[in-house]
mmCIF file of C-alpha atoms and ligand atoms in Angstrom:
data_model
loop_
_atom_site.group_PDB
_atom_site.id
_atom_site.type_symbol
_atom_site.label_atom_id
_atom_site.label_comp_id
_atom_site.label_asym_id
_atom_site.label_seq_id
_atom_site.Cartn_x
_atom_site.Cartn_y
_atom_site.Cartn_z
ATOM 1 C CA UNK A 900 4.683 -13.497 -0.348
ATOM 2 C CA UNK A 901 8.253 -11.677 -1.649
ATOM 3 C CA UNK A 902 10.888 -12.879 -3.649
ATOM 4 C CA UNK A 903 13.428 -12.878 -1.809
ATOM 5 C CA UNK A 904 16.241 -14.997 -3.914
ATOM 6 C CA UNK A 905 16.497 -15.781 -7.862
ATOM 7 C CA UNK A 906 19.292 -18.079 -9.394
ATOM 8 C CA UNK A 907 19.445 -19.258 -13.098
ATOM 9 C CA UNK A 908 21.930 -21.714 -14.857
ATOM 10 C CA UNK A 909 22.281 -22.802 -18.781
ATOM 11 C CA UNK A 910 23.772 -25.721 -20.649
ATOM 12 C CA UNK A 911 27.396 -24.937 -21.576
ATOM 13 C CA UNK A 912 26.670 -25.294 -25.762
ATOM 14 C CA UNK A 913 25.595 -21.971 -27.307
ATOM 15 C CA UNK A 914 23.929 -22.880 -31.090
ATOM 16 C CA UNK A 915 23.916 -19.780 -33.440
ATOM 17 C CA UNK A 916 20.891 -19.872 -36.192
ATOM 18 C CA UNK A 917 23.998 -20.297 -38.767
ATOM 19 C CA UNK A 918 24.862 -23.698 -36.919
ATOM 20 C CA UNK A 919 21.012 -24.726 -37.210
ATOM 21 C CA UNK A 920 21.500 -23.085 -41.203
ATOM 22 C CA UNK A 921 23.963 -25.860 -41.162
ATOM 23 C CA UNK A 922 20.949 -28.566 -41.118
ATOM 24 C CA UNK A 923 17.959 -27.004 -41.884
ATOM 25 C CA UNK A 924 16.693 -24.986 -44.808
ATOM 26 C CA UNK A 925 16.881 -21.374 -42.733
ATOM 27 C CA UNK A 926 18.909 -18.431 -42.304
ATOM 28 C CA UNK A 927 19.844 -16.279 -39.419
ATOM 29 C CA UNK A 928 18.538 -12.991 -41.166
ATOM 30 C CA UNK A 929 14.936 -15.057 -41.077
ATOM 31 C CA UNK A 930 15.050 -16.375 -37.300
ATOM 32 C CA UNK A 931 15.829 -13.068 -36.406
ATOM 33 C CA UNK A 932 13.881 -11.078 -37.877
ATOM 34 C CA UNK A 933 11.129 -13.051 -37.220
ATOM 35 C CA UNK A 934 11.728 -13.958 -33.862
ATOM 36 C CA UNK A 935 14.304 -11.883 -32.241
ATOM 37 C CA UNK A 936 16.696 -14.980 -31.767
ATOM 38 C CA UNK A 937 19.799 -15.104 -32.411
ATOM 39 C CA UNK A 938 21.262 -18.084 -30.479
ATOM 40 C CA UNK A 939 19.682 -20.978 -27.779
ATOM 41 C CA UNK A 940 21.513 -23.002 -25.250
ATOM 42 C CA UNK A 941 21.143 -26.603 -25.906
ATOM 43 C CA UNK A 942 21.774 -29.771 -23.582
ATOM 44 C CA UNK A 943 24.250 -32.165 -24.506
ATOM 45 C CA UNK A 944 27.075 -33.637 -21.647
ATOM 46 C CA UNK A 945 24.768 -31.746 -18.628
ATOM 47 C CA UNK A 946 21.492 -32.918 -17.602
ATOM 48 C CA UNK A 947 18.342 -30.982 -17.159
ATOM 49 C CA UNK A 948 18.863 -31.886 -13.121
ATOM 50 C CA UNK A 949 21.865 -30.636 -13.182
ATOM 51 C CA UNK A 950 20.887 -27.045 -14.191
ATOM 52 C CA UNK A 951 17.972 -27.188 -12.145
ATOM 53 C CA UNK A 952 20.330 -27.668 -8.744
ATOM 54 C CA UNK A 953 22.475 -25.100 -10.249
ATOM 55 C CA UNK A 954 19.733 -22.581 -10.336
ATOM 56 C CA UNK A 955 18.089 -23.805 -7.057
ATOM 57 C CA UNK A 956 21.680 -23.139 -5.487
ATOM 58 C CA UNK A 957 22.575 -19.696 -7.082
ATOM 59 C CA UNK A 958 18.797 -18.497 -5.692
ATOM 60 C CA UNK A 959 19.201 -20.249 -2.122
ATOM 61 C CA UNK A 960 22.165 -17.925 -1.809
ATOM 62 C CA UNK A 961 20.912 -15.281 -3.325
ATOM 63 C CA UNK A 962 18.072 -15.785 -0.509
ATOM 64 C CA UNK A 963 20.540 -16.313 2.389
ATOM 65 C CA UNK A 964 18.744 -19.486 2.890
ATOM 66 C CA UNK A 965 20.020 -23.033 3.775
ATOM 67 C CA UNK A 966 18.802 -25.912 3.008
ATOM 68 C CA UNK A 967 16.683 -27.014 6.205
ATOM 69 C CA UNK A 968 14.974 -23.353 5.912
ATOM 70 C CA UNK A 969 12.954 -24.579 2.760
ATOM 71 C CA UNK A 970 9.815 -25.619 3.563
ATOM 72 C CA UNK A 971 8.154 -26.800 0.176
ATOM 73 C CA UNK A 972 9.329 -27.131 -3.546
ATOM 74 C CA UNK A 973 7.702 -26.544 -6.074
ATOM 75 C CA UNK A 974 8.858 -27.733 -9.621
ATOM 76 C CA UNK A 975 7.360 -26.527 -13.327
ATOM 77 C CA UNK A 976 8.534 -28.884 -15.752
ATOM 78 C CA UNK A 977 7.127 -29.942 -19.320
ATOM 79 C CA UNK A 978 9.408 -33.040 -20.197
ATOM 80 C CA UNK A 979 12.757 -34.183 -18.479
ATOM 81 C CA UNK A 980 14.270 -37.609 -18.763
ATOM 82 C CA UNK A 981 11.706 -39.278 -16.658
ATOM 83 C CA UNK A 982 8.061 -40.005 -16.892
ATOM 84 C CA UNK A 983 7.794 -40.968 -13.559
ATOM 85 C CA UNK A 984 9.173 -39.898 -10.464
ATOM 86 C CA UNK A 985 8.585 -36.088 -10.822
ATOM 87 C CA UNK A 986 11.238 -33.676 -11.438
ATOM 88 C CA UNK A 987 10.864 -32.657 -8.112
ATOM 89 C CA UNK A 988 11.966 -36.008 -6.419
ATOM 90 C CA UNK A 989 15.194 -36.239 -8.049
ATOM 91 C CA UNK A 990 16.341 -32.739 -7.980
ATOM 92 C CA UNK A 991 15.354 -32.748 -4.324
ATOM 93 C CA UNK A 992 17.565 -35.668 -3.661
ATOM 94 C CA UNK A 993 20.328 -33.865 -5.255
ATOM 95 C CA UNK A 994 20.167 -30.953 -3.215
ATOM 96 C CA UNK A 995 19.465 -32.522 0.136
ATOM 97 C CA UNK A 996 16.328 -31.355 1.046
ATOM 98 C CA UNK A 997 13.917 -32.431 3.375
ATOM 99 C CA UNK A 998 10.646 -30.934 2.558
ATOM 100 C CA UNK A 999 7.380 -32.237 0.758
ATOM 101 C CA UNK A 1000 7.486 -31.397 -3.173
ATOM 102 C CA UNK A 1001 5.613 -31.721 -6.454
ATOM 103 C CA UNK A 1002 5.804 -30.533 -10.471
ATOM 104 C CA UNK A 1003 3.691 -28.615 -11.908
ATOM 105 C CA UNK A 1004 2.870 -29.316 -15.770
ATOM 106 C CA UNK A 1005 1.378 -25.576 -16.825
ATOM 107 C CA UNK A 1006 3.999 -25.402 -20.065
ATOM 108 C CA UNK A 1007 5.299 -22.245 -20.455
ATOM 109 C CA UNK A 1008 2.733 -20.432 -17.697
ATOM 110 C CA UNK A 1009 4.252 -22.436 -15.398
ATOM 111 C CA UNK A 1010 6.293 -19.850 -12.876
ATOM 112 C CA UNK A 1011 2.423 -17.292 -12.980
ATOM 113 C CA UNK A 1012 1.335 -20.939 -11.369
ATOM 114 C CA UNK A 1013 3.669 -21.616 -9.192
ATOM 115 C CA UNK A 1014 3.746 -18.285 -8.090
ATOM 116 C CA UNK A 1015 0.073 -18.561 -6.723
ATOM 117 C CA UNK A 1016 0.206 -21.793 -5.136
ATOM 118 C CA UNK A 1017 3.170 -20.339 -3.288
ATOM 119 C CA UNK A 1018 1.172 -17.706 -2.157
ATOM 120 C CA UNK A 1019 -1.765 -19.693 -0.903
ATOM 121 C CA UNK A 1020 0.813 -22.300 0.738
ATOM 122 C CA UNK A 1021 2.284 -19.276 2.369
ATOM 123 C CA UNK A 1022 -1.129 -18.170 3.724
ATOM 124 C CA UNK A 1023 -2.241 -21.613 4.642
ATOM 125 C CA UNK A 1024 0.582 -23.529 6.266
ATOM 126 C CA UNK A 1025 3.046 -22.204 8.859
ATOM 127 C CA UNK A 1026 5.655 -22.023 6.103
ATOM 128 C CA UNK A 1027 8.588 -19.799 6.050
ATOM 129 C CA UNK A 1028 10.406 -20.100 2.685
ATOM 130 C CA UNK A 1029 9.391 -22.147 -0.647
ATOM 131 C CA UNK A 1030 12.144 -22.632 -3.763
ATOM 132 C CA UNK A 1031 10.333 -22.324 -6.967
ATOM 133 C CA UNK A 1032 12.705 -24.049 -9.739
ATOM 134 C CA UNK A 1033 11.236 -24.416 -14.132
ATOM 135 C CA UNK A 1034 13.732 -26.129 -15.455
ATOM 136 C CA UNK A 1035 12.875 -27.068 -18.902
ATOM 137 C CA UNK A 1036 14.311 -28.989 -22.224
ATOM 138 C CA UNK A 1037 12.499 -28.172 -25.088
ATOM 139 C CA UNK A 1038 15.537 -29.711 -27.040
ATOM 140 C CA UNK A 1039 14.432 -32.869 -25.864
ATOM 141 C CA UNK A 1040 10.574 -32.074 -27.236
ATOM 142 C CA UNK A 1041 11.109 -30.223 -30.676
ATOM 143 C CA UNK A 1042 11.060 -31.537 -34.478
ATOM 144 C CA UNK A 1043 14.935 -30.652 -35.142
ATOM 145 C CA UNK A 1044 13.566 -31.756 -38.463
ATOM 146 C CA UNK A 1045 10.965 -28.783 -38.936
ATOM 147 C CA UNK A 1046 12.452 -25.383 -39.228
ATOM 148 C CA UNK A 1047 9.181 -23.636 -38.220
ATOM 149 C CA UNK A 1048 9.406 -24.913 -34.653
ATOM 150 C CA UNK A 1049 12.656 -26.039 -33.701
ATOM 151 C CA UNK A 1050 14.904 -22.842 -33.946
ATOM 152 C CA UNK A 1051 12.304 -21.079 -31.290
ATOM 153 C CA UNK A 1052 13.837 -23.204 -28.568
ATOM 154 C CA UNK A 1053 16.292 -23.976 -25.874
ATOM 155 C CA UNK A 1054 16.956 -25.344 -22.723
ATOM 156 C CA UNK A 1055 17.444 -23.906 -19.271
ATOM 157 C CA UNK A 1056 16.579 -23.342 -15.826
ATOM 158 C CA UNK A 1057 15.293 -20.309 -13.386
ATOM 159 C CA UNK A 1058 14.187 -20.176 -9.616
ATOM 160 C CA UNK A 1059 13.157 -17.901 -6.858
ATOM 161 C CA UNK A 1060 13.171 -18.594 -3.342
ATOM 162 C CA UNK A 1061 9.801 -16.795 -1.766
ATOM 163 C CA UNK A 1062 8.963 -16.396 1.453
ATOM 164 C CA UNK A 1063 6.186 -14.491 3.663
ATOM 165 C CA UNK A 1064 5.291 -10.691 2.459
ATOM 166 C CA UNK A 1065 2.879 -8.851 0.837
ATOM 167 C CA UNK A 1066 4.474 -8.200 -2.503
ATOM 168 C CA UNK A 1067 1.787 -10.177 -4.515
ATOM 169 C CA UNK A 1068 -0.552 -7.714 -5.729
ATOM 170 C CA UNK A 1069 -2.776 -9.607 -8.444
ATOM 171 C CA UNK A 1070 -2.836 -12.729 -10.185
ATOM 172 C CA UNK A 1071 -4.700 -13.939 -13.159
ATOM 173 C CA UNK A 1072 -4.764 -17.625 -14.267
ATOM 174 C CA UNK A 1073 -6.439 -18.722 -16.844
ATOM 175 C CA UNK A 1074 -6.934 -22.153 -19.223
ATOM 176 C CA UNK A 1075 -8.676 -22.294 -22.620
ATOM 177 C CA UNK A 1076 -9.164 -26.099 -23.336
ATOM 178 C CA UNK A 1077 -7.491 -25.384 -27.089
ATOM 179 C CA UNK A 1078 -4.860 -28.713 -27.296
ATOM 180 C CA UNK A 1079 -4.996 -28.381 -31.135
ATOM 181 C CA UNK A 1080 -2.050 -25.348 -31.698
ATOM 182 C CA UNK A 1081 0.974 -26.947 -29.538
ATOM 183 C CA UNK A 1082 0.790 -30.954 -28.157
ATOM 184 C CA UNK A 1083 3.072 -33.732 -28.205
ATOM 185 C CA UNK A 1084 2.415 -37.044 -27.238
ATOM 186 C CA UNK A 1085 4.264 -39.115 -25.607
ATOM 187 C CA UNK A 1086 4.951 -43.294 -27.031
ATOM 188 C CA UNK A 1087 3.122 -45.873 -25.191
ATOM 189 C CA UNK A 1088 4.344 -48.967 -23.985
ATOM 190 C CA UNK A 1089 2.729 -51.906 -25.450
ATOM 191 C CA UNK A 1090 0.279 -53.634 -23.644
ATOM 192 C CA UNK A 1091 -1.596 -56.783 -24.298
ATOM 193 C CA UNK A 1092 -5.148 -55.813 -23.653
ATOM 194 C CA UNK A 1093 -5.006 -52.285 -25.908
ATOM 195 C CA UNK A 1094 -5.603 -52.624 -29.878
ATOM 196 C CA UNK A 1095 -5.979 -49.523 -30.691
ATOM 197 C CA UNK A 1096 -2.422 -47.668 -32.319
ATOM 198 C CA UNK A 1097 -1.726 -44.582 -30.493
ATOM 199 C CA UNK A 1098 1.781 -43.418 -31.301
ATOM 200 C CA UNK A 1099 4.556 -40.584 -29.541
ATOM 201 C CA UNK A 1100 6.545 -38.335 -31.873
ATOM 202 C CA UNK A 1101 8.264 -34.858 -31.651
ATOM 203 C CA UNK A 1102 6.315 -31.643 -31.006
ATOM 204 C CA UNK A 1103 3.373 -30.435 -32.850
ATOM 205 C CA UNK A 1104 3.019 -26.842 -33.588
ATOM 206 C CA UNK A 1105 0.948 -23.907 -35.303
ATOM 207 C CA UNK A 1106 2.737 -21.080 -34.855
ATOM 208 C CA UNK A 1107 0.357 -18.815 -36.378
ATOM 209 C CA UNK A 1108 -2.211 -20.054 -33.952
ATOM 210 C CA UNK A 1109 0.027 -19.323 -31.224
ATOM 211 C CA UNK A 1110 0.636 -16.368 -32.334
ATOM 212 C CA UNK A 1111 -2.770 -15.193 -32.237
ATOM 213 C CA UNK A 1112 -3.736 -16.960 -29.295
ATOM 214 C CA UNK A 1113 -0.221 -15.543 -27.179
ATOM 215 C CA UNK A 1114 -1.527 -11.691 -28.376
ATOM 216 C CA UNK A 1115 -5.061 -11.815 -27.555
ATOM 217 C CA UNK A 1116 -4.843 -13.919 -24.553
ATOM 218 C CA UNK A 1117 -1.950 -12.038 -22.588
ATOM 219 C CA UNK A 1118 -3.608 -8.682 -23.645
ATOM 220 C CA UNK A 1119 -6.702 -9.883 -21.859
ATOM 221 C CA UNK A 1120 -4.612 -10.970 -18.631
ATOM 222 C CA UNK A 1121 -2.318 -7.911 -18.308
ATOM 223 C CA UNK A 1122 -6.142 -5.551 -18.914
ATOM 224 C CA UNK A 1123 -7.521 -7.678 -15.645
ATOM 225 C CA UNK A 1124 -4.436 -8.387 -13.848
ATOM 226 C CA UNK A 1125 -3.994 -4.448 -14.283
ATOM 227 C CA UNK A 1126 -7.288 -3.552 -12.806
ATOM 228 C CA UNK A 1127 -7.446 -6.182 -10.003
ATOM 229 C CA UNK A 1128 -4.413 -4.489 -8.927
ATOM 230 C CA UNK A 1129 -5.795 -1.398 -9.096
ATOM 231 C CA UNK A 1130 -2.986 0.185 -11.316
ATOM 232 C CA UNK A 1131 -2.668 1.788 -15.124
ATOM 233 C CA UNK A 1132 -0.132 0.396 -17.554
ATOM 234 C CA UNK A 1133 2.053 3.976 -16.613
ATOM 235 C CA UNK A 1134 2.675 2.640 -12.912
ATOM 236 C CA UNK A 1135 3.969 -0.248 -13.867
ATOM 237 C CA UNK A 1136 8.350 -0.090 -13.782
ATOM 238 C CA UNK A 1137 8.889 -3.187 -15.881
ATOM 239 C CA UNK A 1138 6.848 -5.866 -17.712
ATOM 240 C CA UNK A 1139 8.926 -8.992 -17.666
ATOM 241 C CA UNK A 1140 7.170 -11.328 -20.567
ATOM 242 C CA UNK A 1141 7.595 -14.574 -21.541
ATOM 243 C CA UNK A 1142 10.145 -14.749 -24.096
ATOM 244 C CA UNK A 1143 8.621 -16.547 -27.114
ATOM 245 C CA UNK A 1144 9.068 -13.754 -29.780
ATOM 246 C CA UNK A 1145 9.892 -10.687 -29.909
ATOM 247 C CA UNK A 1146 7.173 -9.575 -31.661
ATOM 248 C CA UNK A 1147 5.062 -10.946 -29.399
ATOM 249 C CA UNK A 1148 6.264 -8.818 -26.811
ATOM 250 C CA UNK A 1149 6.053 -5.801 -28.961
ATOM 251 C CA UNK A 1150 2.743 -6.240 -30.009
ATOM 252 C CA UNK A 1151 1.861 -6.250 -25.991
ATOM 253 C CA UNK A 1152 4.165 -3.314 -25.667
ATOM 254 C CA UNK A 1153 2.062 -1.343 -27.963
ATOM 255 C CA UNK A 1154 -1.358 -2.713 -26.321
ATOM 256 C CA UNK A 1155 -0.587 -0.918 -23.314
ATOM 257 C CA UNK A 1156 1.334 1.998 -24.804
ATOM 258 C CA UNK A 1157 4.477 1.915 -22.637
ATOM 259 C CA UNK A 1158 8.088 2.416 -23.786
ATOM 260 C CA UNK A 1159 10.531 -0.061 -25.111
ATOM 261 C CA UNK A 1160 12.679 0.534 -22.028
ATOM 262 C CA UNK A 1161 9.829 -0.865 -19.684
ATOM 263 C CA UNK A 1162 10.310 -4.608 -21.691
ATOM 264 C CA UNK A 1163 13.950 -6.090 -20.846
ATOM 265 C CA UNK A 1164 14.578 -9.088 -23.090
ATOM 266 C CA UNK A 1165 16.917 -11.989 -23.311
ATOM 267 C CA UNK A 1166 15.123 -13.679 -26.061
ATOM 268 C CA UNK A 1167 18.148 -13.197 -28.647
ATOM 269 C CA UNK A 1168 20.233 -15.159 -26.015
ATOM 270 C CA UNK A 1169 18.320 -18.262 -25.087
ATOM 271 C CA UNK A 1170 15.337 -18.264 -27.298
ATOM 272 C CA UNK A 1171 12.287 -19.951 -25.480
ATOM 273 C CA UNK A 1172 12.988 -21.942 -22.697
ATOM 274 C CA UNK A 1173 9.402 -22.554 -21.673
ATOM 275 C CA UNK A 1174 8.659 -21.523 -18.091
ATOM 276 C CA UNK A 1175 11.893 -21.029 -17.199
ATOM 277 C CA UNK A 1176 11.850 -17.775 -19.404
ATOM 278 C CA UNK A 1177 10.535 -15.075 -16.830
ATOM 279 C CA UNK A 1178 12.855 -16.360 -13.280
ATOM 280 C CA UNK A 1179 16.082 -16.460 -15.926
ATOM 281 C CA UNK A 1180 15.243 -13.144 -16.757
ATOM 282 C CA UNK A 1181 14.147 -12.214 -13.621
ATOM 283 C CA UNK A 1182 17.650 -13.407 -12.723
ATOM 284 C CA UNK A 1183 19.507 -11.046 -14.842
ATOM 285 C CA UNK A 1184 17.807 -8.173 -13.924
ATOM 286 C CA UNK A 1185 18.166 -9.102 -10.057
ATOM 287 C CA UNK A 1186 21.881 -9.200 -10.251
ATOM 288 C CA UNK A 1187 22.251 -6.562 -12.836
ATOM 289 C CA UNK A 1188 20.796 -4.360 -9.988
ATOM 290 C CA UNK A 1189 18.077 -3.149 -12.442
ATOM 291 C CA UNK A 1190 15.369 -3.978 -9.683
ATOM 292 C CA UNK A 1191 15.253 -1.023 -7.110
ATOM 293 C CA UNK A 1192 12.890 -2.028 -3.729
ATOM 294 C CA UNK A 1193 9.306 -0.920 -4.472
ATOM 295 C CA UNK A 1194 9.451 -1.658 -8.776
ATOM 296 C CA UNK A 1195 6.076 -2.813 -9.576
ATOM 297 C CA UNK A 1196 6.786 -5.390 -11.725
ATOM 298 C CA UNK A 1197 3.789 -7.183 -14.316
ATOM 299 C CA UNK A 1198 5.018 -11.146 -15.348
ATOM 300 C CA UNK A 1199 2.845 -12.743 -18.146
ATOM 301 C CA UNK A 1200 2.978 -15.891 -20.213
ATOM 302 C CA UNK A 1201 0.774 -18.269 -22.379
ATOM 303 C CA UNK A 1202 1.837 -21.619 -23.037
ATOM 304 C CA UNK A 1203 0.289 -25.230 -24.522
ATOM 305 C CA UNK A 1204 -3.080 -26.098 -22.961
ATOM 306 C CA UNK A 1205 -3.773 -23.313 -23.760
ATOM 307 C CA UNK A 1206 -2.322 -21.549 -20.116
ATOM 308 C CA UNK A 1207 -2.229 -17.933 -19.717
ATOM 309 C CA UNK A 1208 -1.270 -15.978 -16.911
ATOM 310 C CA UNK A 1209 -0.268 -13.044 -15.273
ATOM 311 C CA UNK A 1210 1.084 -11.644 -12.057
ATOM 312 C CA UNK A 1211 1.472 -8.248 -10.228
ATOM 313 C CA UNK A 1212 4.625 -8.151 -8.079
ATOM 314 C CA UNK A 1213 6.405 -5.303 -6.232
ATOM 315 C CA UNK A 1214 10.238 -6.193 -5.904
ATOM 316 C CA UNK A 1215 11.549 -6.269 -3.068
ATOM 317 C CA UNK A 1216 12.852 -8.184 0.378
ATOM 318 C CA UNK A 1217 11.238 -5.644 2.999
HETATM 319 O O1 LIG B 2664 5.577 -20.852 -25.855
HETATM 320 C C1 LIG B 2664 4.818 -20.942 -27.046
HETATM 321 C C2 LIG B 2664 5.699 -21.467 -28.136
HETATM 322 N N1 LIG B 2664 5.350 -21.106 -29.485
HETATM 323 C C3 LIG B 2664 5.336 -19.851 -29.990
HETATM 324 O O2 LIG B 2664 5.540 -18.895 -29.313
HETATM 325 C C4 LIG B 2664 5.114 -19.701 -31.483
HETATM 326 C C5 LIG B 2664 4.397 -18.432 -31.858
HETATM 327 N N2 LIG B 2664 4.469 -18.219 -33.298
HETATM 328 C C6 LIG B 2664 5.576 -17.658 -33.888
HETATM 329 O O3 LIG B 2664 6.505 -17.250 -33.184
HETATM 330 C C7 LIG B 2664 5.579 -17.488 -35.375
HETATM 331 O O4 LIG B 2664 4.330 -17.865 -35.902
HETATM 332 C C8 LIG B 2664 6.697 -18.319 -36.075
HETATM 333 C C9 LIG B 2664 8.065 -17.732 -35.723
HETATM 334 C C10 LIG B 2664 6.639 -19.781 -35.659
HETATM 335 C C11 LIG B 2664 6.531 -18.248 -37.589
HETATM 336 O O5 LIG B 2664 6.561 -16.891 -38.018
HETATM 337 P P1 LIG B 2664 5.476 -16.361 -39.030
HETATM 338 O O6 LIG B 2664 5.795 -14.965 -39.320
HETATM 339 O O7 LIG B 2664 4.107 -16.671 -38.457
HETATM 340 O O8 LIG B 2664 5.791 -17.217 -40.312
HETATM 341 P P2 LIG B 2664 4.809 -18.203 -41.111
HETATM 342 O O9 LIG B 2664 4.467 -19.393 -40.307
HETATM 343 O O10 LIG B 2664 3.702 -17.382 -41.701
HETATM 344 O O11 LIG B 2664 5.755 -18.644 -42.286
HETATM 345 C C12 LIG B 2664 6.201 -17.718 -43.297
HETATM 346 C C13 LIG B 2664 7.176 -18.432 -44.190
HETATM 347 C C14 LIG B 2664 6.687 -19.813 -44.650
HETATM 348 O O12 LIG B 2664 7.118 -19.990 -45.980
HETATM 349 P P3 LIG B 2664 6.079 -19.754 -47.217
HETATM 350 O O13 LIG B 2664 4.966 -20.729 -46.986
HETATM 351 O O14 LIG B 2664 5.637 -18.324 -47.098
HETATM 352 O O15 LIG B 2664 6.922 -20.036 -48.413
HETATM 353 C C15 LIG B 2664 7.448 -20.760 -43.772
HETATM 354 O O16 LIG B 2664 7.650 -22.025 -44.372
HETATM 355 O O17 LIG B 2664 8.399 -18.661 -43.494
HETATM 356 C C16 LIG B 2664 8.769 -20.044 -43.621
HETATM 357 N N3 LIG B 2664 9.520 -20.424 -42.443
HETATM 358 C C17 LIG B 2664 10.861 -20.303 -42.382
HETATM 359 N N4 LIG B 2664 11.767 -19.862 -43.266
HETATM 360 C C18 LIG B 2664 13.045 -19.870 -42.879
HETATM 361 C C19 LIG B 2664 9.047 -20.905 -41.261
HETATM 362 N N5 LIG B 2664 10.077 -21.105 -40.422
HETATM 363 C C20 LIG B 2664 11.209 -20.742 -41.086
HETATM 364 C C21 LIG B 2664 12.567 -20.713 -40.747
HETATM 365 N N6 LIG B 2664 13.443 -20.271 -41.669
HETATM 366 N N7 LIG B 2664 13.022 -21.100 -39.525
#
């Protein structure tokens, strides 16, 4: 497969760290220096579906694509206004499409997967082009009561449209069964035959466990993802990381020796938007005209689960 599109859109409000000061027992020197993030873009008049069209849109023309050239969508989501139908169904009503479609629920790894099962779609079915959207709301998720969690967020959305190539070079996927450091669960309706008490609530998270678990997992995947491509850290043009914290991504940078200008960021701008992180910065640097044809570029993430991944890429539409 090759990208050949990428589109991203964000809510229209813009909080600082002093607005969340406003609330919250924090400062903006604290968030970021700790985190790199200086303001997140929050949902409040849009909806989530709304930003995921307007990304879907933005990367359809980026493409040159219409509508009835999409064969398959592909949706990674964590939480949106519905439990049931997916993400997919009603964003795929919105836009008009025609084609079969499903979400994907890999938290923040969610574009590595949906990257892969694009590729094997690709290989398998006569398809020509297949719109990856992550639209996520972490707003919706966080405790806005619990400082140590809910400044790290924000909402947004990113997509690619991808169609056949041979710009994949290597892939890694992995998940640890480790549900402890970030879970939320959701409330259950009543029922009359269940006694036991299971209740929903905001977002659960140990950062420090994260943390760790982010460093030594994407490490790991960048090491293998690196060698299954058959590449050294020095041949790769730009490593575009998930955008958790900044020193996150500098503790990576350092694991594989490469300079600062190899790691474009956004981070200070929209904070962590789960999986839509890596296409909205993919995004930039597509119409910044960063990307030149042949950049290798190396995508990682690690999300709740725990999910890990990381991809390969060489930019490009020929
Ligand atoms: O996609 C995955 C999503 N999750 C993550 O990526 C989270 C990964 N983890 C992290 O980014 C970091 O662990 C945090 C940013 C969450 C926390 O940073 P830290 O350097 O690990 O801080 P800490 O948890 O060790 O807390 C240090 C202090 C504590 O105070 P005491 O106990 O030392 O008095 C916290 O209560 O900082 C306090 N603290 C804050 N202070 C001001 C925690 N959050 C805040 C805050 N403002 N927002």
């Amino acid at each position: 497969m090759k990208i050949i599109g990428t589109g991203s859109a964000h809510p229209a409000l813009s909080v600082t760290n002093d607005m969340i000061a406003q609330f919250l027992d924090t400062s903006d020197e604290w968030i970021v220096s700790r985190t790199g993030i200086k303001e997140r873009r929050l949902i409040t008049d849009e909806t989530l579906e709304d930003l995921a069209v307007e990304a879907a849109k933005n990367a359809m023309e980026n493409a040159g694509v219409k509508l009835d050239e999409i064969d398959f969508l592909i949706v990674s989501n964590v939480v949106n206004e519905y439990d049931t139908p997916s993400l997919s169904c009603v964003i795929h009503g919105m836009l008009g499409l025609e084609c079969p479609s499903f979400d994907i629920n890999c938290a923040c790894t969610g574009f590595m997967y949906a990257l892969d099962i694009a590729e094997s779609f690709l290989k398998t079915h006569d398809y020509r082009n297949i719109l990856i959207v992550c639209a996520e709301e972490p707003g919706r998720m966080v405790d806005w009561k619990d400082r140590s969690q809910c400044v790290l967020f924000g909402d947004g959305a990113g997509a690619v449209v991808v169609t056949q190539g041979d710009n994949l070079k290597a892939v890694q996927l992995r998940t640890h069964s480790k549900v402890d450091p970030l879970w939320q669960k959701r409330l259950m309706q009543p029922t009359p035959f269940v006694t036991k008490e299971e209740k929903g609530g905001p977002l659960v998270m140990n950062g420090q466990d994260v943390f760790k678990l982010a460093v030594s997992s994407s490490t790991d995947d960048i090491d293998i993802v690196l060698r299954r491509a058959g590449m050294t850290p020095d041949q790769i043009d730009y490593y575009v990381l998930h955008q958790a914290n900044i020193r996150i991504i500098e503790m990576i940078r350092r694991f594989v020796r490469q300079p600062q200008s190899k790691f474009p960021v956004n981070i200070e701008k929209y904070g962590n938007t789960s999986s839509a992180t890596i296409p909205i910065l993919l995004d930039e640097l597509n119409r910044s005209n960063r990307l030149k044809e042949g950049d290798m570029i190396l995508m990682s993430a690690f999300g709740a689960g725990f999910t890990t991944g990381a991809v390969v890429l060489r930019w490009g539409k020929n």
